[in-house]
mmCIF file of C-alpha atoms in Angstrom:
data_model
loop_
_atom_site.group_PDB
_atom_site.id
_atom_site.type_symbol
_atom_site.label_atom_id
_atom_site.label_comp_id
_atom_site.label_asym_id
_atom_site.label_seq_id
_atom_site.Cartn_x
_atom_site.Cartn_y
_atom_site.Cartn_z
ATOM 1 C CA UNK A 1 0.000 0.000 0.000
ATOM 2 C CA UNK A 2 1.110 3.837 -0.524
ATOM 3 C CA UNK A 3 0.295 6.281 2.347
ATOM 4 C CA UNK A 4 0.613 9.869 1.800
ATOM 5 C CA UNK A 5 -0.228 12.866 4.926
ATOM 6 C CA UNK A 6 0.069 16.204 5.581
ATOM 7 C CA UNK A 7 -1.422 17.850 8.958
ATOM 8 C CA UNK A 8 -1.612 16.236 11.968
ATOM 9 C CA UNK A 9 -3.839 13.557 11.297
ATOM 10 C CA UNK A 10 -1.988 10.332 11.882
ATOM 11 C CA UNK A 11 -0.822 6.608 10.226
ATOM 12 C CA UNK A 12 -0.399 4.191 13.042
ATOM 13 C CA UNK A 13 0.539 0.384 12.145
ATOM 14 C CA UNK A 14 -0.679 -2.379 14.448
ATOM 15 C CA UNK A 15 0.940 -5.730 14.790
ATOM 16 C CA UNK A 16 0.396 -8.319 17.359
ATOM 17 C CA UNK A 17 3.490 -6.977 19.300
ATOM 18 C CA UNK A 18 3.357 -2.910 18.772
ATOM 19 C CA UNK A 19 1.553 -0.345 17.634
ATOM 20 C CA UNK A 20 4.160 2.084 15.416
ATOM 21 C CA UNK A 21 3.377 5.864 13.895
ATOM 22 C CA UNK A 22 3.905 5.945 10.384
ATOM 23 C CA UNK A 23 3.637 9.760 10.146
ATOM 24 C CA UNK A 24 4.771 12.887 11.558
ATOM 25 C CA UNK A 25 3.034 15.891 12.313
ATOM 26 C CA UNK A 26 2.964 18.712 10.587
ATOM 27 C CA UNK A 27 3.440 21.440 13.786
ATOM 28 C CA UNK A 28 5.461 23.417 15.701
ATOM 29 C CA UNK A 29 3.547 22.414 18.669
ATOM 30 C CA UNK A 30 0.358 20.721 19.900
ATOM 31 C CA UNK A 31 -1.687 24.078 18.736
ATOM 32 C CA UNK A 32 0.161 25.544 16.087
ATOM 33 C CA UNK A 33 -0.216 23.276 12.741
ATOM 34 C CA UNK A 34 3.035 24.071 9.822
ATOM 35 C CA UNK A 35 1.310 22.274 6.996
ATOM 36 C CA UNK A 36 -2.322 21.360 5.603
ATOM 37 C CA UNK A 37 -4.665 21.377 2.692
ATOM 38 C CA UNK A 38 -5.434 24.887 1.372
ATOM 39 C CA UNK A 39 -2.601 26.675 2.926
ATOM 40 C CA UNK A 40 -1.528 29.481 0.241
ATOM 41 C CA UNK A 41 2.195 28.161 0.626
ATOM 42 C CA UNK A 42 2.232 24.513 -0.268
ATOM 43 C CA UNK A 43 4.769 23.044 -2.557
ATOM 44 C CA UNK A 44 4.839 19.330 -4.437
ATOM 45 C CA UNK A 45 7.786 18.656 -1.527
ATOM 46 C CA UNK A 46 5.161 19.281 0.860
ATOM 47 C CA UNK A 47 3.401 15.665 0.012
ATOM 48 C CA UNK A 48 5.609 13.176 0.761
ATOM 49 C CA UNK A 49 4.475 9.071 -0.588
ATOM 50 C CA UNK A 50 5.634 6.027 0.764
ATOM 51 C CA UNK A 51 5.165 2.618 0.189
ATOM 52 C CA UNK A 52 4.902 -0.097 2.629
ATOM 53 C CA UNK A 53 3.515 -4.182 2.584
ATOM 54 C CA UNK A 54 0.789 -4.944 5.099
ATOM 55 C CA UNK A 55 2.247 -8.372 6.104
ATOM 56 C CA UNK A 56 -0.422 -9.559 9.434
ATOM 57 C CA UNK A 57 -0.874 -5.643 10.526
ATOM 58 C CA UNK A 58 -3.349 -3.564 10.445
ATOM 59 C CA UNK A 59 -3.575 -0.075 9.794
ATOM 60 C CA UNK A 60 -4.987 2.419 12.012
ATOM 61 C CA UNK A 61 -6.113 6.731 10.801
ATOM 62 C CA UNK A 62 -7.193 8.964 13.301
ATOM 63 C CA UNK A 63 -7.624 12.904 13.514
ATOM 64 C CA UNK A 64 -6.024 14.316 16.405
ATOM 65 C CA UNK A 65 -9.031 14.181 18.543
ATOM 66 C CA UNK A 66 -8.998 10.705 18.282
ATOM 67 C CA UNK A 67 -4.772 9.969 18.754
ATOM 68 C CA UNK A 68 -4.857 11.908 21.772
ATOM 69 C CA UNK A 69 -7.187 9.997 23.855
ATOM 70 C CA UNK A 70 -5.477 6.733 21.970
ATOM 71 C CA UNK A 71 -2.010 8.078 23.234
ATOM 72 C CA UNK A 72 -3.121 8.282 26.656
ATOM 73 C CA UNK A 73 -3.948 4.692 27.202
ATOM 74 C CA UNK A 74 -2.204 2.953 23.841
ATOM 75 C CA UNK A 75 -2.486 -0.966 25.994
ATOM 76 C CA UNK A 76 -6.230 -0.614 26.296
ATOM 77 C CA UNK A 77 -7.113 0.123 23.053
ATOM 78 C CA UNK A 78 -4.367 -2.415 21.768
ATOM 79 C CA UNK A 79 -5.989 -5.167 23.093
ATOM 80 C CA UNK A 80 -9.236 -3.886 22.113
ATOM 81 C CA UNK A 81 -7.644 -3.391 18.334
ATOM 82 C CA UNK A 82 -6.916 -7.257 18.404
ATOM 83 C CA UNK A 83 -10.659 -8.602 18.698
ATOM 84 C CA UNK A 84 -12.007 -10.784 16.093
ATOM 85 C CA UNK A 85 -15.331 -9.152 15.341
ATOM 86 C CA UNK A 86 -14.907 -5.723 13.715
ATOM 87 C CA UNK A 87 -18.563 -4.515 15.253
ATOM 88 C CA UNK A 88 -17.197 -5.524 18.538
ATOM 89 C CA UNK A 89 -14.043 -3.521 17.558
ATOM 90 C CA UNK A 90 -15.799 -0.333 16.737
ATOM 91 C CA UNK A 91 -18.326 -0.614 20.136
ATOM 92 C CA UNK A 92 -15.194 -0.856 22.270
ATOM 93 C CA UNK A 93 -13.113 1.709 20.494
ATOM 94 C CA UNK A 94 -15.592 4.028 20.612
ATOM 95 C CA UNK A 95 -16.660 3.329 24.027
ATOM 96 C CA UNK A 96 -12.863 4.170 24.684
ATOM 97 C CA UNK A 97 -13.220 7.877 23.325
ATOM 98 C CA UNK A 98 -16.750 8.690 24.763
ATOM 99 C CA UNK A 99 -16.437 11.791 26.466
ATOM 100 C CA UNK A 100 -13.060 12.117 26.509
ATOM 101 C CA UNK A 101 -12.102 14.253 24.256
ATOM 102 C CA UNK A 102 -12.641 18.032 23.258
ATOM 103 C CA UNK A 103 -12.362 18.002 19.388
ATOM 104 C CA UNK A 104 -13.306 15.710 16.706
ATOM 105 C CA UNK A 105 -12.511 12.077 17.008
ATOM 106 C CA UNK A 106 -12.237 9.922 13.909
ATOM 107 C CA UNK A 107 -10.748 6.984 13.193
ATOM 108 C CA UNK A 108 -10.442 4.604 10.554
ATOM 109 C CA UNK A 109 -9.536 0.958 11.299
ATOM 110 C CA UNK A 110 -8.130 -1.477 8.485
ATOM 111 C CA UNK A 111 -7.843 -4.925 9.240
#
């Protein structure tokens, strides 16, 4: 698969061992975002592509809402990421984030 990001939404691979960020943010800090879609000053270089093998992993994308509660408490939703049943998966993720965060909280899970 290719993966390309700009922002600070985030790539996350999960194995059954780890959970690893694919991406880097975009910011100076936690407030102040450098690079995203429809800034006047973006360049080609600013879109980077990279290509990667899914081999037993699956892939996790998330908004920044969503990778700060996930951040907080990465074992928890690990274990949760690991279920067989995908609606069981997206009831316990979600149950995870209820309420705990202050901005949006997407998330995309590919397994």
């Amino acid at each position: 698969y290719y993966y390309s990001w700009l922002g600070d939404s985030r790539l996350y691979l999960i194995t059954n061992q780890f959970v690893e960020q694919l991406t880097l943010d975009d910011s100076y800090s936690e407030h102040v975002i450098t690079k995203f879609l429809g800034h006047s000053d973006l360049g080609l270089n600013d879109f980077r592509q990279f290509e990667s093998t899914k081999l037993n992993s699956h892939l996790l994308l998330c908004t920044d809402g969503f990778y700060r509660v996930f951040e907080s408490n990465k074992l928890e939703f690990f274990d949760n990421f690991h279920k067989k049943s995908l609606p069981t998966i997206k009831e316990r993720i979600n149950s995870l984030i209820k309420g705990k965060n202050f901005d949006d909280s997407t998330f995309i899970f590919v397994k």
